[in-house]
Structure formats: C-alpha cells, structure tokens
C-alpha cells in the first residue's frame, strides 16, 4: 500500500495499518497473528507496537495480546468536539434535496414536539412557504420517527398527557393504533406521514442515533402526495444512505451543539 522511499513515511503508514487492523478486532491480537495477517515481518510489527505502546496508542496484555489504547480516545474526542449537528447533517441533506427534488428537514425533540433546526428547500416545491418550526410528534413523520423509540412507560405517558386531535381523517390519535405503526417503524427505520398532518402532503423520516442508541435528531423529506408516492422507494433509499453516513459521526459523539 505504501510505496514512498522515505523510511519514516513507510513506517508511519505501517503503524496506521496496525491501528486500522486492531480497530477491526473485538479482542486482543498477538504479534505472530498480526504479522501474518498484515504480511509484515514479526520484527517490524514488534518495533512498531513498542513505539505505539509508548504513546498509549495500543495496550498490551501479556497473556492476550495487543488492543487499541486510551490515547486514541483522546484523539477521537479532539477530532469531534467542534462538529455541530447541523454542520454534520447539512451536506447530506443538501444531497437528498438535489436527488429527490423535495424539501428536507432536520429536527430535534423539544417539549414533547419536534423543533426544526435546519431545512433545505426544493425550488419546485410550494411547501417551502409552509414549513412550521414546531411539529406535533404523533402525526408528523419526523415526530413518529422519534416517538417509535420511546420505551413503553414513556410512550404511555406521552399519549396520556398530550392533546391529540385529528388533523385529517387519517390522523392516528390512540396509543393502540400507534403501537402497530411503531413496530413497522422499528423494523424499517422509516416513519411516514400519509396525509396525517395535512391533506395532500406525504412525508418520510428516519431517526439518527448516538452511541447509546438514543435518538438525537430526525431527518425528513416532505412533498406533495402524488410526487412523493411516485418516488417513494428512491426517497427511502437516499434517507437510509444519509442516515448510515451521518451516524458515523453521531454515534461517536458524547454531546451535540446545534
């Protein structure tokens, strides 16, 4: 992989290979196994591991082998501390909007509702003038994407205390009805607003998780019912792809700034 002539560059490259290799292991690895897997001399691996161990980049258990060290945690935190949630999501949201030509919204939970913190608008959509900064959870796709991951006790409390009114004939207003949809959302990773918030409007949303498995935000795509139904599968695909990439960041962060 590394073809530079300078010894220092080659050794740095090999050290990175070792770290990348250990990152993919769920248990400590011995020198012999590592050298074989990486096609490197055992002596080279030994020297590199000694250097990495001095920096606490790897840790050695005499009986078990080598694993990643605590110094890498420090590096990871330093790399992610300045990343803001909107900054992370914005390029992916802009890409979704260009691919499906519909409005894309990012929201967080706030006071038992969803607060929009960033939106990108399609030039062809009339919905850009209708975006509301706060949406109810029970009848919006972006809200149901978060609501589906409440535990049973929290979900029961939500439906008990909220004033749930039918906005359209399709609006779900009981916990029993939502339980069926909750299961489907958890299986597919996607929530739908099928004209439940407003007639003629179809929305699709997906939750974003942190390392603890908690929902930190949701992303939705909104558009006219006919247009969205015609490209429903494509919207689902691009949402899932964006979710996968965004969660590389959100799953490695302890906290977020907007």
mmCIF file of C-alpha atoms in Angstrom, residues 92-248:
data_model
loop_
_atom_site.group_PDB
_atom_site.id
_atom_site.type_symbol
_atom_site.label_atom_id
_atom_site.label_comp_id
_atom_site.label_asym_id
_atom_site.label_seq_id
_atom_site.Cartn_x
_atom_site.Cartn_y
_atom_site.Cartn_z
ATOM 1 C CA UNK A 92 -26.199 15.074 3.297
ATOM 2 C CA UNK A 93 -29.491 16.941 3.471
ATOM 3 C CA UNK A 94 -28.489 19.123 0.538
ATOM 4 C CA UNK A 95 -27.630 15.974 -1.414
ATOM 5 C CA UNK A 96 -31.005 14.398 -0.599
ATOM 6 C CA UNK A 97 -32.806 17.527 -1.778
ATOM 7 C CA UNK A 98 -30.936 17.505 -5.089
ATOM 8 C CA UNK A 99 -31.578 13.795 -5.647
ATOM 9 C CA UNK A 100 -35.310 13.745 -4.894
ATOM 10 C CA UNK A 101 -36.195 17.432 -5.526
ATOM 11 C CA UNK A 102 -38.229 17.791 -2.325
ATOM 12 C CA UNK A 103 -37.878 19.666 0.972
ATOM 13 C CA UNK A 104 -35.606 18.126 3.607
ATOM 14 C CA UNK A 105 -35.870 18.912 7.310
ATOM 15 C CA UNK A 106 -33.750 18.248 10.409
ATOM 16 C CA UNK A 107 -35.487 18.354 13.806
ATOM 17 C CA UNK A 108 -34.828 17.580 17.447
ATOM 18 C CA UNK A 109 -37.270 16.762 20.213
ATOM 19 C CA UNK A 110 -38.367 19.783 22.250
ATOM 20 C CA UNK A 111 -41.160 19.934 24.842
ATOM 21 C CA UNK A 112 -42.933 16.811 23.513
ATOM 22 C CA UNK A 113 -42.793 18.148 19.956
ATOM 23 C CA UNK A 114 -40.247 18.318 17.126
ATOM 24 C CA UNK A 115 -38.317 21.543 16.651
ATOM 25 C CA UNK A 116 -36.937 22.188 13.170
ATOM 26 C CA UNK A 117 -33.323 23.360 13.341
ATOM 27 C CA UNK A 118 -32.397 23.257 9.659
ATOM 28 C CA UNK A 119 -34.257 22.880 6.363
ATOM 29 C CA UNK A 120 -33.237 22.831 2.732
ATOM 30 C CA UNK A 121 -35.877 23.609 0.138
ATOM 31 C CA UNK A 122 -36.578 22.360 -3.354
ATOM 32 C CA UNK A 123 -37.148 25.103 -5.881
ATOM 33 C CA UNK A 124 -40.037 23.155 -7.360
ATOM 34 C CA UNK A 125 -41.904 22.685 -4.072
ATOM 35 C CA UNK A 126 -44.594 25.050 -2.859
ATOM 36 C CA UNK A 127 -44.116 23.647 0.643
ATOM 37 C CA UNK A 128 -41.185 25.952 1.316
ATOM 38 C CA UNK A 129 -43.587 28.664 2.448
ATOM 39 C CA UNK A 130 -45.465 26.250 4.736
ATOM 40 C CA UNK A 131 -42.630 24.923 6.878
ATOM 41 C CA UNK A 132 -43.568 25.120 10.562
ATOM 42 C CA UNK A 133 -40.719 25.236 13.123
ATOM 43 C CA UNK A 134 -42.548 23.028 15.656
ATOM 44 C CA UNK A 135 -44.473 19.880 14.680
ATOM 45 C CA UNK A 136 -46.521 17.517 16.853
ATOM 46 C CA UNK A 137 -44.927 14.105 17.277
ATOM 47 C CA UNK A 138 -47.967 11.877 16.879
ATOM 48 C CA UNK A 139 -48.997 12.994 13.385
ATOM 49 C CA UNK A 140 -45.737 14.010 11.671
ATOM 50 C CA UNK A 141 -43.248 11.587 10.136
ATOM 51 C CA UNK A 142 -40.332 13.336 11.811
ATOM 52 C CA UNK A 143 -42.100 13.087 15.159
ATOM 53 C CA UNK A 144 -43.154 9.468 14.796
ATOM 54 C CA UNK A 145 -39.571 8.543 13.884
ATOM 55 C CA UNK A 146 -38.559 9.679 17.388
ATOM 56 C CA UNK A 147 -41.722 8.554 19.181
ATOM 57 C CA UNK A 148 -41.291 4.981 17.959
ATOM 58 C CA UNK A 149 -38.175 4.600 20.110
ATOM 59 C CA UNK A 150 -39.770 5.685 23.380
ATOM 60 C CA UNK A 151 -39.863 2.901 25.934
ATOM 61 C CA UNK A 152 -43.312 1.628 26.923
ATOM 62 C CA UNK A 153 -43.608 3.767 30.040
ATOM 63 C CA UNK A 154 -42.588 6.981 28.301
ATOM 64 C CA UNK A 155 -44.850 6.241 25.338
ATOM 65 C CA UNK A 156 -47.851 5.643 27.604
ATOM 66 C CA UNK A 157 -47.175 8.926 29.423
ATOM 67 C CA UNK A 158 -46.958 10.811 26.130
ATOM 68 C CA UNK A 159 -50.321 9.601 24.859
ATOM 69 C CA UNK A 160 -51.906 10.212 28.254
ATOM 70 C CA UNK A 161 -50.868 13.838 28.646
ATOM 71 C CA UNK A 162 -50.986 15.097 25.061
ATOM 72 C CA UNK A 163 -53.998 16.760 23.488
ATOM 73 C CA UNK A 164 -54.269 14.561 20.404
ATOM 74 C CA UNK A 165 -56.677 15.920 17.837
ATOM 75 C CA UNK A 166 -57.444 14.571 14.411
ATOM 76 C CA UNK A 167 -55.984 16.951 11.856
ATOM 77 C CA UNK A 168 -57.220 14.797 8.969
ATOM 78 C CA UNK A 169 -59.273 11.630 8.589
ATOM 79 C CA UNK A 170 -56.033 9.605 8.660
ATOM 80 C CA UNK A 171 -54.523 11.047 11.851
ATOM 81 C CA UNK A 172 -53.616 8.454 14.492
ATOM 82 C CA UNK A 173 -54.672 9.619 17.959
ATOM 83 C CA UNK A 174 -54.503 6.500 20.148
ATOM 84 C CA UNK A 175 -51.579 4.597 21.578
ATOM 85 C CA UNK A 176 -53.088 1.308 20.391
ATOM 86 C CA UNK A 177 -53.130 2.475 16.790
ATOM 87 C CA UNK A 178 -49.606 3.847 17.065
ATOM 88 C CA UNK A 179 -48.253 0.599 18.563
ATOM 89 C CA UNK A 180 -48.849 -1.164 15.237
ATOM 90 C CA UNK A 181 -47.030 1.559 13.363
ATOM 91 C CA UNK A 182 -44.272 1.686 15.974
ATOM 92 C CA UNK A 183 -43.348 -1.913 15.198
ATOM 93 C CA UNK A 184 -43.163 -1.202 11.480
ATOM 94 C CA UNK A 185 -41.030 1.922 12.042
ATOM 95 C CA UNK A 186 -38.558 -0.026 14.142
ATOM 96 C CA UNK A 187 -38.316 -2.771 11.539
ATOM 97 C CA UNK A 188 -37.813 -0.474 8.549
ATOM 98 C CA UNK A 189 -36.119 2.503 10.204
ATOM 99 C CA UNK A 190 -38.580 4.791 8.406
ATOM 100 C CA UNK A 191 -41.656 6.671 9.573
ATOM 101 C CA UNK A 192 -44.420 8.012 7.330
ATOM 102 C CA UNK A 193 -46.920 10.839 7.463
ATOM 103 C CA UNK A 194 -49.535 9.666 4.991
ATOM 104 C CA UNK A 195 -51.675 12.816 4.890
ATOM 105 C CA UNK A 196 -51.984 12.635 8.692
ATOM 106 C CA UNK A 197 -50.737 16.153 9.372
ATOM 107 C CA UNK A 198 -52.148 17.808 6.280
ATOM 108 C CA UNK A 199 -54.163 16.526 3.347
ATOM 109 C CA UNK A 200 -52.176 16.341 0.124
ATOM 110 C CA UNK A 201 -48.869 16.078 2.000
ATOM 111 C CA UNK A 202 -46.701 12.946 2.299
ATOM 112 C CA UNK A 203 -43.571 12.839 4.468
ATOM 113 C CA UNK A 204 -40.944 10.219 5.218
ATOM 114 C CA UNK A 205 -38.443 10.398 8.095
ATOM 115 C CA UNK A 206 -35.636 8.444 9.724
ATOM 116 C CA UNK A 207 -34.104 8.756 13.218
ATOM 117 C CA UNK A 208 -30.434 9.411 13.957
ATOM 118 C CA UNK A 209 -28.908 7.577 16.908
ATOM 119 C CA UNK A 210 -25.981 8.233 19.204
ATOM 120 C CA UNK A 211 -23.600 5.649 20.648
ATOM 121 C CA UNK A 212 -26.058 4.787 23.428
ATOM 122 C CA UNK A 213 -28.831 4.024 20.948
ATOM 123 C CA UNK A 214 -30.844 7.132 21.781
ATOM 124 C CA UNK A 215 -32.495 9.260 19.089
ATOM 125 C CA UNK A 216 -30.701 12.613 18.885
ATOM 126 C CA UNK A 217 -32.471 14.015 15.820
ATOM 127 C CA UNK A 218 -34.572 13.021 12.823
ATOM 128 C CA UNK A 219 -34.419 13.864 9.119
ATOM 129 C CA UNK A 220 -37.494 14.017 6.917
ATOM 130 C CA UNK A 221 -38.389 14.514 3.268
ATOM 131 C CA UNK A 222 -41.696 16.252 2.537
ATOM 132 C CA UNK A 223 -43.627 16.784 -0.659
ATOM 133 C CA UNK A 224 -46.930 16.661 -2.433
ATOM 134 C CA UNK A 225 -48.684 13.316 -2.121
ATOM 135 C CA UNK A 226 -48.605 12.391 -5.817
ATOM 136 C CA UNK A 227 -44.942 13.321 -6.330
ATOM 137 C CA UNK A 228 -43.783 11.557 -3.188
ATOM 138 C CA UNK A 229 -45.684 8.356 -3.910
ATOM 139 C CA UNK A 230 -44.129 8.218 -7.386
ATOM 140 C CA UNK A 231 -40.596 8.244 -5.903
ATOM 141 C CA UNK A 232 -41.254 6.666 -2.506
ATOM 142 C CA UNK A 233 -38.633 3.925 -2.935
ATOM 143 C CA UNK A 234 -35.979 6.374 -4.067
ATOM 144 C CA UNK A 235 -36.656 8.679 -1.108
ATOM 145 C CA UNK A 236 -36.383 5.718 1.265
ATOM 146 C CA UNK A 237 -33.073 4.705 -0.289
ATOM 147 C CA UNK A 238 -31.432 8.134 -0.057
ATOM 148 C CA UNK A 239 -32.674 8.626 3.509
ATOM 149 C CA UNK A 240 -31.168 5.307 4.572
ATOM 150 C CA UNK A 241 -27.878 6.140 2.868
ATOM 151 C CA UNK A 242 -27.688 9.549 4.536
ATOM 152 C CA UNK A 243 -28.536 8.009 7.913
ATOM 153 C CA UNK A 244 -25.698 5.496 7.544
ATOM 154 C CA UNK A 245 -23.095 8.187 6.886
ATOM 155 C CA UNK A 246 -24.377 10.712 9.445
ATOM 156 C CA UNK A 247 -24.408 8.112 12.217
ATOM 157 C CA UNK A 248 -20.680 7.559 11.706
#
